[in-house]
């Protein structure tokens, strides 16, 4: 049988021995969903896994009948995506804990406990986590809990579609402008039923690459696992697999079976067949930054702390007085200009006009008269800057005005100085580009907002043929597979590390931002009817 996959012809001869290493969803067939059923008027459309957009998962109404069925059909793994939640309509009594009916149970991993396969689980009560195990033999009805996270189609395909089941999702954000090439209806914001189309991932005796075989390929196969030495096949590993190895196993030499796409260095050097040294695994800090612009799409970057360029401050914008309180620091007084007028409903608080300038002081409480009753509310104490004097005023914390910062600081800062001395988010522009790299992608950006510091997982690698420099590669954003070589490593100490500014897609940006701590919202305006 000869077939073509991704432009490569592959011949499967009679008697060919193939080692199946995994199953993977190749694409999704989507139908518009109405009342949890396929709409009668809906045509089926194929969606690639990189189809833009963010989606919410609708909880499956069909129960699982045992813990064993859940582990067989649902992805449970080490990342945050692999921790599904279920509940039982009946109480589950354990030796030292009773799980109440309807209580969300988080499944974190599967392992052998005292000779019995079990799932490590947890429940949260009064902000306290309680851990326990459930044997795979545990029977009962288990329903999926509602999931308030958002996902890309790729993440849903990898983690959120149980085997032998479909998945209903609701479109949360399209992330792009609709055009005629979009297979979904214009302005669509409803639910879709996703049906997976699988491919089989395999390795063959005399090929080093991974073979992708669509599940509907018409060939007959026979299981010979019990009578064949499978150790003679390559063992492909993803970067996640490598990262899960113990630190004692590093450094190691590997050959790339499937390299990543992309022209950015070092990704353009990581092609199929290249041999690399993987020195170590670790967590590293990055600053998540976005381009400042009024229109979209914005560009997004992950900036390493080793970035050698310098920055000058740019004015920040604040939509409410509450944001002024969050940005206030002991290091310097915050000076702002009002860009939007606000009429205070209380005579005790100041009404703001466009162009008013303020020095922000502190948060405090104030008594106001509201519908004949006295009420204590949070306010922001400021000094209004007049032509020849200052006037103490109180701003309602809930006021929906608009302010822009006045910058007096002309100093140039390193990235580490900004993170140490100021609160994020923080607006800057590059004043001195990083001369240690050929092209500084940040230098061409007119303005950047540093949004937050994040910690991510990396592997430190270099080429076996050139050990002049080593590179950090992200574990969870790089689609790459390798197999390990049993070869001695000449040098255990890695060469000088080259860290690069990584430009990330809008989907990747949203994936990172959705796990940040929820930003505190301004307190609400006083209710119309005093309580």
mmCIF file of C-alpha atoms in Angstrom, residues 140-406:
data_model
loop_
_atom_site.group_PDB
_atom_site.id
_atom_site.type_symbol
_atom_site.label_atom_id
_atom_site.label_comp_id
_atom_site.label_asym_id
_atom_site.label_seq_id
_atom_site.Cartn_x
_atom_site.Cartn_y
_atom_site.Cartn_z
ATOM 1 C CA UNK A 140 -20.629 4.625 40.376
ATOM 2 C CA UNK A 141 -21.782 7.515 38.258
ATOM 3 C CA UNK A 142 -19.227 10.268 37.660
ATOM 4 C CA UNK A 143 -20.147 13.455 35.807
ATOM 5 C CA UNK A 144 -17.868 16.136 34.376
ATOM 6 C CA UNK A 145 -17.802 19.407 36.312
ATOM 7 C CA UNK A 146 -18.359 22.723 34.545
ATOM 8 C CA UNK A 147 -15.070 24.187 33.281
ATOM 9 C CA UNK A 148 -14.668 27.987 33.312
ATOM 10 C CA UNK A 149 -11.281 27.997 31.541
ATOM 11 C CA UNK A 150 -10.802 28.875 27.875
ATOM 12 C CA UNK A 151 -8.826 26.793 25.378
ATOM 13 C CA UNK A 152 -7.531 26.752 21.827
ATOM 14 C CA UNK A 153 -8.758 23.997 19.510
ATOM 15 C CA UNK A 154 -5.323 22.374 19.741
ATOM 16 C CA UNK A 155 -5.542 22.185 23.537
ATOM 17 C CA UNK A 156 -9.077 20.801 23.357
ATOM 18 C CA UNK A 157 -7.939 18.144 20.884
ATOM 19 C CA UNK A 158 -4.974 17.146 23.070
ATOM 20 C CA UNK A 159 -6.637 17.202 26.474
ATOM 21 C CA UNK A 160 -10.384 17.747 26.434
ATOM 22 C CA UNK A 161 -11.901 15.239 23.993
ATOM 23 C CA UNK A 162 -12.440 11.859 25.668
ATOM 24 C CA UNK A 163 -11.814 8.771 23.547
ATOM 25 C CA UNK A 164 -14.945 7.499 21.752
ATOM 26 C CA UNK A 165 -16.872 10.684 22.565
ATOM 27 C CA UNK A 166 -17.604 13.984 20.878
ATOM 28 C CA UNK A 167 -17.143 17.349 22.563
ATOM 29 C CA UNK A 168 -19.450 20.384 22.627
ATOM 30 C CA UNK A 169 -17.654 23.748 22.838
ATOM 31 C CA UNK A 170 -18.823 27.349 22.921
ATOM 32 C CA UNK A 171 -16.953 30.013 20.977
ATOM 33 C CA UNK A 172 -15.500 32.516 23.451
ATOM 34 C CA UNK A 173 -13.290 34.757 21.298
ATOM 35 C CA UNK A 174 -12.549 34.601 17.566
ATOM 36 C CA UNK A 175 -9.138 36.350 17.755
ATOM 37 C CA UNK A 176 -9.414 37.388 14.122
ATOM 38 C CA UNK A 177 -11.643 39.206 11.668
ATOM 39 C CA UNK A 178 -14.197 37.069 9.852
ATOM 40 C CA UNK A 179 -13.662 36.627 6.119
ATOM 41 C CA UNK A 180 -15.072 34.466 3.337
ATOM 42 C CA UNK A 181 -12.486 31.740 3.946
ATOM 43 C CA UNK A 182 -13.837 31.143 7.455
ATOM 44 C CA UNK A 183 -15.886 27.916 7.439
ATOM 45 C CA UNK A 184 -18.074 29.131 10.326
ATOM 46 C CA UNK A 185 -21.078 31.448 9.764
ATOM 47 C CA UNK A 186 -20.389 35.183 10.060
ATOM 48 C CA UNK A 187 -20.865 36.562 13.596
ATOM 49 C CA UNK A 188 -21.226 33.003 14.909
ATOM 50 C CA UNK A 189 -21.078 32.868 18.713
ATOM 51 C CA UNK A 190 -22.892 29.641 19.498
ATOM 52 C CA UNK A 191 -21.907 26.059 20.267
ATOM 53 C CA UNK A 192 -20.182 23.482 18.075
ATOM 54 C CA UNK A 193 -20.135 19.688 18.272
ATOM 55 C CA UNK A 194 -16.578 18.554 17.558
ATOM 56 C CA UNK A 195 -15.965 15.063 16.162
ATOM 57 C CA UNK A 196 -12.280 14.058 16.125
ATOM 58 C CA UNK A 197 -10.506 12.502 13.133
ATOM 59 C CA UNK A 198 -7.514 10.523 14.407
ATOM 60 C CA UNK A 199 -4.132 9.654 12.980
ATOM 61 C CA UNK A 200 -1.861 6.851 14.125
ATOM 62 C CA UNK A 201 1.740 7.770 14.996
ATOM 63 C CA UNK A 202 4.215 5.006 14.303
ATOM 64 C CA UNK A 203 7.898 4.235 13.790
ATOM 65 C CA UNK A 204 9.222 1.787 11.209
ATOM 66 C CA UNK A 205 12.273 -0.418 11.342
ATOM 67 C CA UNK A 206 14.396 1.416 8.788
ATOM 68 C CA UNK A 207 13.115 4.989 9.092
ATOM 69 C CA UNK A 208 14.160 7.585 11.634
ATOM 70 C CA UNK A 209 11.171 9.871 11.225
ATOM 71 C CA UNK A 210 7.726 9.428 12.741
ATOM 72 C CA UNK A 211 5.136 8.096 10.308
ATOM 73 C CA UNK A 212 1.629 9.599 10.462
ATOM 74 C CA UNK A 213 -1.120 7.249 9.230
ATOM 75 C CA UNK A 214 -4.719 8.426 8.993
ATOM 76 C CA UNK A 215 -7.050 6.135 10.921
ATOM 77 C CA UNK A 216 -9.233 5.566 7.847
ATOM 78 C CA UNK A 217 -6.384 4.150 5.715
ATOM 79 C CA UNK A 218 -7.597 0.837 4.244
ATOM 80 C CA UNK A 219 -4.955 -1.681 5.379
ATOM 81 C CA UNK A 220 -5.080 -4.883 7.423
ATOM 82 C CA UNK A 221 -2.712 -5.317 10.381
ATOM 83 C CA UNK A 222 -1.973 -8.017 12.940
ATOM 84 C CA UNK A 223 -0.883 -7.478 16.567
ATOM 85 C CA UNK A 224 2.531 -9.132 17.076
ATOM 86 C CA UNK A 225 3.541 -7.268 20.248
ATOM 87 C CA UNK A 226 3.925 -10.433 22.352
ATOM 88 C CA UNK A 227 6.257 -12.169 19.883
ATOM 89 C CA UNK A 228 8.518 -9.328 18.710
ATOM 90 C CA UNK A 229 11.514 -7.516 20.208
ATOM 91 C CA UNK A 230 10.228 -3.927 20.219
ATOM 92 C CA UNK A 231 13.478 -2.621 21.759
ATOM 93 C CA UNK A 232 14.956 -2.547 18.259
ATOM 94 C CA UNK A 233 12.701 0.407 17.375
ATOM 95 C CA UNK A 234 13.430 4.052 18.049
ATOM 96 C CA UNK A 235 11.707 5.574 21.079
ATOM 97 C CA UNK A 236 10.504 9.071 20.104
ATOM 98 C CA UNK A 237 10.227 11.572 22.959
ATOM 99 C CA UNK A 238 8.468 14.927 23.053
ATOM 100 C CA UNK A 239 10.099 17.840 24.867
ATOM 101 C CA UNK A 240 7.595 17.243 27.683
ATOM 102 C CA UNK A 241 8.827 13.627 27.927
ATOM 103 C CA UNK A 242 12.439 14.838 28.139
ATOM 104 C CA UNK A 243 11.527 17.426 30.777
ATOM 105 C CA UNK A 244 9.947 14.722 32.968
ATOM 106 C CA UNK A 245 13.257 12.852 33.179
ATOM 107 C CA UNK A 246 15.155 13.210 36.455
ATOM 108 C CA UNK A 247 17.863 15.863 36.719
ATOM 109 C CA UNK A 248 20.479 13.107 37.208
ATOM 110 C CA UNK A 249 19.880 11.878 33.634
ATOM 111 C CA UNK A 250 21.155 15.148 32.152
ATOM 112 C CA UNK A 251 23.156 15.967 30.083
ATOM 113 C CA UNK A 252 22.100 13.717 27.178
ATOM 114 C CA UNK A 253 22.634 13.510 23.430
ATOM 115 C CA UNK A 254 19.580 13.320 21.153
ATOM 116 C CA UNK A 255 18.730 13.282 17.470
ATOM 117 C CA UNK A 256 15.807 15.373 16.230
ATOM 118 C CA UNK A 257 13.086 13.242 14.629
ATOM 119 C CA UNK A 258 10.676 16.106 13.951
ATOM 120 C CA UNK A 259 11.849 19.695 14.148
ATOM 121 C CA UNK A 260 9.802 22.810 14.883
ATOM 122 C CA UNK A 261 8.609 25.247 12.261
ATOM 123 C CA UNK A 262 9.747 28.848 12.304
ATOM 124 C CA UNK A 263 12.558 30.996 10.967
ATOM 125 C CA UNK A 264 13.524 32.526 14.321
ATOM 126 C CA UNK A 265 16.846 31.403 15.755
ATOM 127 C CA UNK A 266 17.398 28.781 17.175
ATOM 128 C CA UNK A 267 14.269 27.101 15.756
ATOM 129 C CA UNK A 268 15.641 27.343 12.202
ATOM 130 C CA UNK A 269 18.672 25.289 13.339
ATOM 131 C CA UNK A 270 16.594 22.451 14.818
ATOM 132 C CA UNK A 271 15.918 20.450 11.663
ATOM 133 C CA UNK A 272 15.217 16.723 11.322
ATOM 134 C CA UNK A 273 18.358 14.597 11.698
ATOM 135 C CA UNK A 274 20.336 17.193 13.679
ATOM 136 C CA UNK A 275 22.098 15.955 16.812
ATOM 137 C CA UNK A 276 21.927 18.088 19.944
ATOM 138 C CA UNK A 277 23.184 18.037 23.518
ATOM 139 C CA UNK A 278 20.489 18.620 26.155
ATOM 140 C CA UNK A 279 22.377 19.909 29.201
ATOM 141 C CA UNK A 280 19.658 20.458 31.782
ATOM 142 C CA UNK A 281 16.041 21.310 32.518
ATOM 143 C CA UNK A 282 14.944 24.264 34.623
ATOM 144 C CA UNK A 283 12.438 27.024 35.241
ATOM 145 C CA UNK A 284 13.254 30.516 33.977
ATOM 146 C CA UNK A 285 11.603 33.906 34.399
ATOM 147 C CA UNK A 286 10.259 35.925 31.481
ATOM 148 C CA UNK A 287 8.444 39.233 31.267
ATOM 149 C CA UNK A 288 5.265 39.033 29.219
ATOM 150 C CA UNK A 289 5.006 42.208 27.123
ATOM 151 C CA UNK A 290 2.559 43.527 24.518
ATOM 152 C CA UNK A 291 2.863 46.189 21.872
ATOM 153 C CA UNK A 292 1.074 49.441 22.759
ATOM 154 C CA UNK A 293 -1.310 50.312 19.954
ATOM 155 C CA UNK A 294 -4.963 51.276 19.697
ATOM 156 C CA UNK A 295 -5.804 48.920 16.853
ATOM 157 C CA UNK A 296 -5.352 45.158 16.754
ATOM 158 C CA UNK A 297 -3.744 42.735 16.416
ATOM 159 C CA UNK A 298 -0.990 43.551 18.876
ATOM 160 C CA UNK A 299 2.325 41.726 18.955
ATOM 161 C CA UNK A 300 3.272 39.841 22.130
ATOM 162 C CA UNK A 301 6.707 38.951 23.480
ATOM 163 C CA UNK A 302 8.415 36.948 26.213
ATOM 164 C CA UNK A 303 11.523 38.861 27.276
ATOM 165 C CA UNK A 304 14.315 37.081 29.196
ATOM 166 C CA UNK A 305 15.874 38.797 32.218
ATOM 167 C CA UNK A 306 19.217 38.677 30.399
ATOM 168 C CA UNK A 307 17.981 41.162 27.762
ATOM 169 C CA UNK A 308 20.743 43.779 27.451
ATOM 170 C CA UNK A 309 18.800 46.660 25.939
ATOM 171 C CA UNK A 310 17.621 49.689 27.912
ATOM 172 C CA UNK A 311 14.179 51.227 28.283
ATOM 173 C CA UNK A 312 12.660 54.631 28.879
ATOM 174 C CA UNK A 313 9.307 55.047 30.518
ATOM 175 C CA UNK A 314 6.131 55.832 28.618
ATOM 176 C CA UNK A 315 2.937 57.251 30.145
ATOM 177 C CA UNK A 316 0.465 54.751 31.542
ATOM 178 C CA UNK A 317 -3.294 55.127 31.166
ATOM 179 C CA UNK A 318 -5.715 54.488 34.013
ATOM 180 C CA UNK A 319 -9.469 53.974 33.461
ATOM 181 C CA UNK A 320 -10.512 54.457 37.123
ATOM 182 C CA UNK A 321 -9.313 56.030 40.354
ATOM 183 C CA UNK A 322 -8.944 52.492 41.684
ATOM 184 C CA UNK A 323 -6.258 51.827 39.046
ATOM 185 C CA UNK A 324 -4.393 54.889 40.365
ATOM 186 C CA UNK A 325 -4.378 53.302 43.817
ATOM 187 C CA UNK A 326 -2.987 50.040 42.399
ATOM 188 C CA UNK A 327 -0.228 51.910 40.554
ATOM 189 C CA UNK A 328 0.721 54.147 43.490
ATOM 190 C CA UNK A 329 4.192 53.465 44.940
ATOM 191 C CA UNK A 330 6.368 54.731 47.778
ATOM 192 C CA UNK A 331 9.250 55.360 45.371
ATOM 193 C CA UNK A 332 7.690 58.338 43.609
ATOM 194 C CA UNK A 333 4.498 60.349 43.580
ATOM 195 C CA UNK A 334 2.116 59.505 40.764
ATOM 196 C CA UNK A 335 1.254 62.577 38.663
ATOM 197 C CA UNK A 336 -1.735 62.262 36.295
ATOM 198 C CA UNK A 337 -3.939 64.354 33.993
ATOM 199 C CA UNK A 338 -7.667 63.672 33.659
ATOM 200 C CA UNK A 339 -8.754 62.772 30.126
ATOM 201 C CA UNK A 340 -12.446 62.304 30.922
ATOM 202 C CA UNK A 341 -14.860 64.308 33.044
ATOM 203 C CA UNK A 342 -16.724 62.820 35.998
ATOM 204 C CA UNK A 343 -19.522 64.406 38.031
ATOM 205 C CA UNK A 344 -19.584 63.132 41.594
ATOM 206 C CA UNK A 345 -23.040 62.290 43.003
ATOM 207 C CA UNK A 346 -21.787 63.383 46.462
ATOM 208 C CA UNK A 347 -20.908 66.943 47.434
ATOM 209 C CA UNK A 348 -18.173 65.607 49.742
ATOM 210 C CA UNK A 349 -16.258 64.183 46.733
ATOM 211 C CA UNK A 350 -14.584 66.054 43.896
ATOM 212 C CA UNK A 351 -16.028 66.306 40.372
ATOM 213 C CA UNK A 352 -13.303 65.953 37.733
ATOM 214 C CA UNK A 353 -12.943 68.027 34.550
ATOM 215 C CA UNK A 354 -10.821 67.175 31.513
ATOM 216 C CA UNK A 355 -7.309 68.585 32.007
ATOM 217 C CA UNK A 356 -7.357 68.522 35.828
ATOM 218 C CA UNK A 357 -3.977 67.430 37.204
ATOM 219 C CA UNK A 358 -3.508 65.438 40.391
ATOM 220 C CA UNK A 359 -0.776 64.069 42.637
ATOM 221 C CA UNK A 360 -2.021 60.759 44.030
ATOM 222 C CA UNK A 361 -1.682 60.452 47.821
ATOM 223 C CA UNK A 362 -3.362 57.456 49.463
ATOM 224 C CA UNK A 363 -6.503 55.382 49.873
ATOM 225 C CA UNK A 364 -8.741 56.234 52.831
ATOM 226 C CA UNK A 365 -12.382 56.145 53.886
ATOM 227 C CA UNK A 366 -14.841 59.029 53.871
ATOM 228 C CA UNK A 367 -18.367 59.563 55.112
ATOM 229 C CA UNK A 368 -20.860 60.645 52.456
ATOM 230 C CA UNK A 369 -24.550 61.453 52.572
ATOM 231 C CA UNK A 370 -26.578 59.102 50.420
ATOM 232 C CA UNK A 371 -30.382 59.404 50.191
ATOM 233 C CA UNK A 372 -30.526 60.971 53.629
ATOM 234 C CA UNK A 373 -28.267 58.393 55.284
ATOM 235 C CA UNK A 374 -24.570 58.548 56.093
ATOM 236 C CA UNK A 375 -22.434 55.900 54.387
ATOM 237 C CA UNK A 376 -18.677 55.166 54.678
ATOM 238 C CA UNK A 377 -16.946 54.440 51.345
ATOM 239 C CA UNK A 378 -13.369 54.063 50.088
ATOM 240 C CA UNK A 379 -11.941 57.166 48.418
ATOM 241 C CA UNK A 380 -8.615 58.241 46.918
ATOM 242 C CA UNK A 381 -6.961 61.256 48.517
ATOM 243 C CA UNK A 382 -5.169 63.467 45.953
ATOM 244 C CA UNK A 383 -3.733 66.936 45.590
ATOM 245 C CA UNK A 384 -5.121 68.903 42.668
ATOM 246 C CA UNK A 385 -2.387 70.960 41.003
ATOM 247 C CA UNK A 386 -3.556 74.547 40.487
ATOM 248 C CA UNK A 387 -1.599 77.399 38.899
ATOM 249 C CA UNK A 388 0.134 78.479 42.105
ATOM 250 C CA UNK A 389 -0.995 76.094 44.803
ATOM 251 C CA UNK A 390 -2.276 72.605 45.664
ATOM 252 C CA UNK A 391 -5.803 71.684 46.754
ATOM 253 C CA UNK A 392 -6.631 68.520 48.741
ATOM 254 C CA UNK A 393 -9.478 66.582 47.109
ATOM 255 C CA UNK A 394 -11.138 63.201 47.471
ATOM 256 C CA UNK A 395 -11.960 61.092 44.398
ATOM 257 C CA UNK A 396 -14.579 58.359 44.432
ATOM 258 C CA UNK A 397 -12.728 55.064 44.061
ATOM 259 C CA UNK A 398 -15.428 53.755 41.742
ATOM 260 C CA UNK A 399 -15.296 56.760 39.395
ATOM 261 C CA UNK A 400 -15.097 55.726 35.765
ATOM 262 C CA UNK A 401 -12.984 58.559 34.497
ATOM 263 C CA UNK A 402 -9.756 58.430 32.592
ATOM 264 C CA UNK A 403 -6.223 59.490 33.515
ATOM 265 C CA UNK A 404 -2.867 59.565 31.773
ATOM 266 C CA UNK A 405 0.460 59.636 33.596
ATOM 267 C CA UNK A 406 2.846 62.593 33.426
#
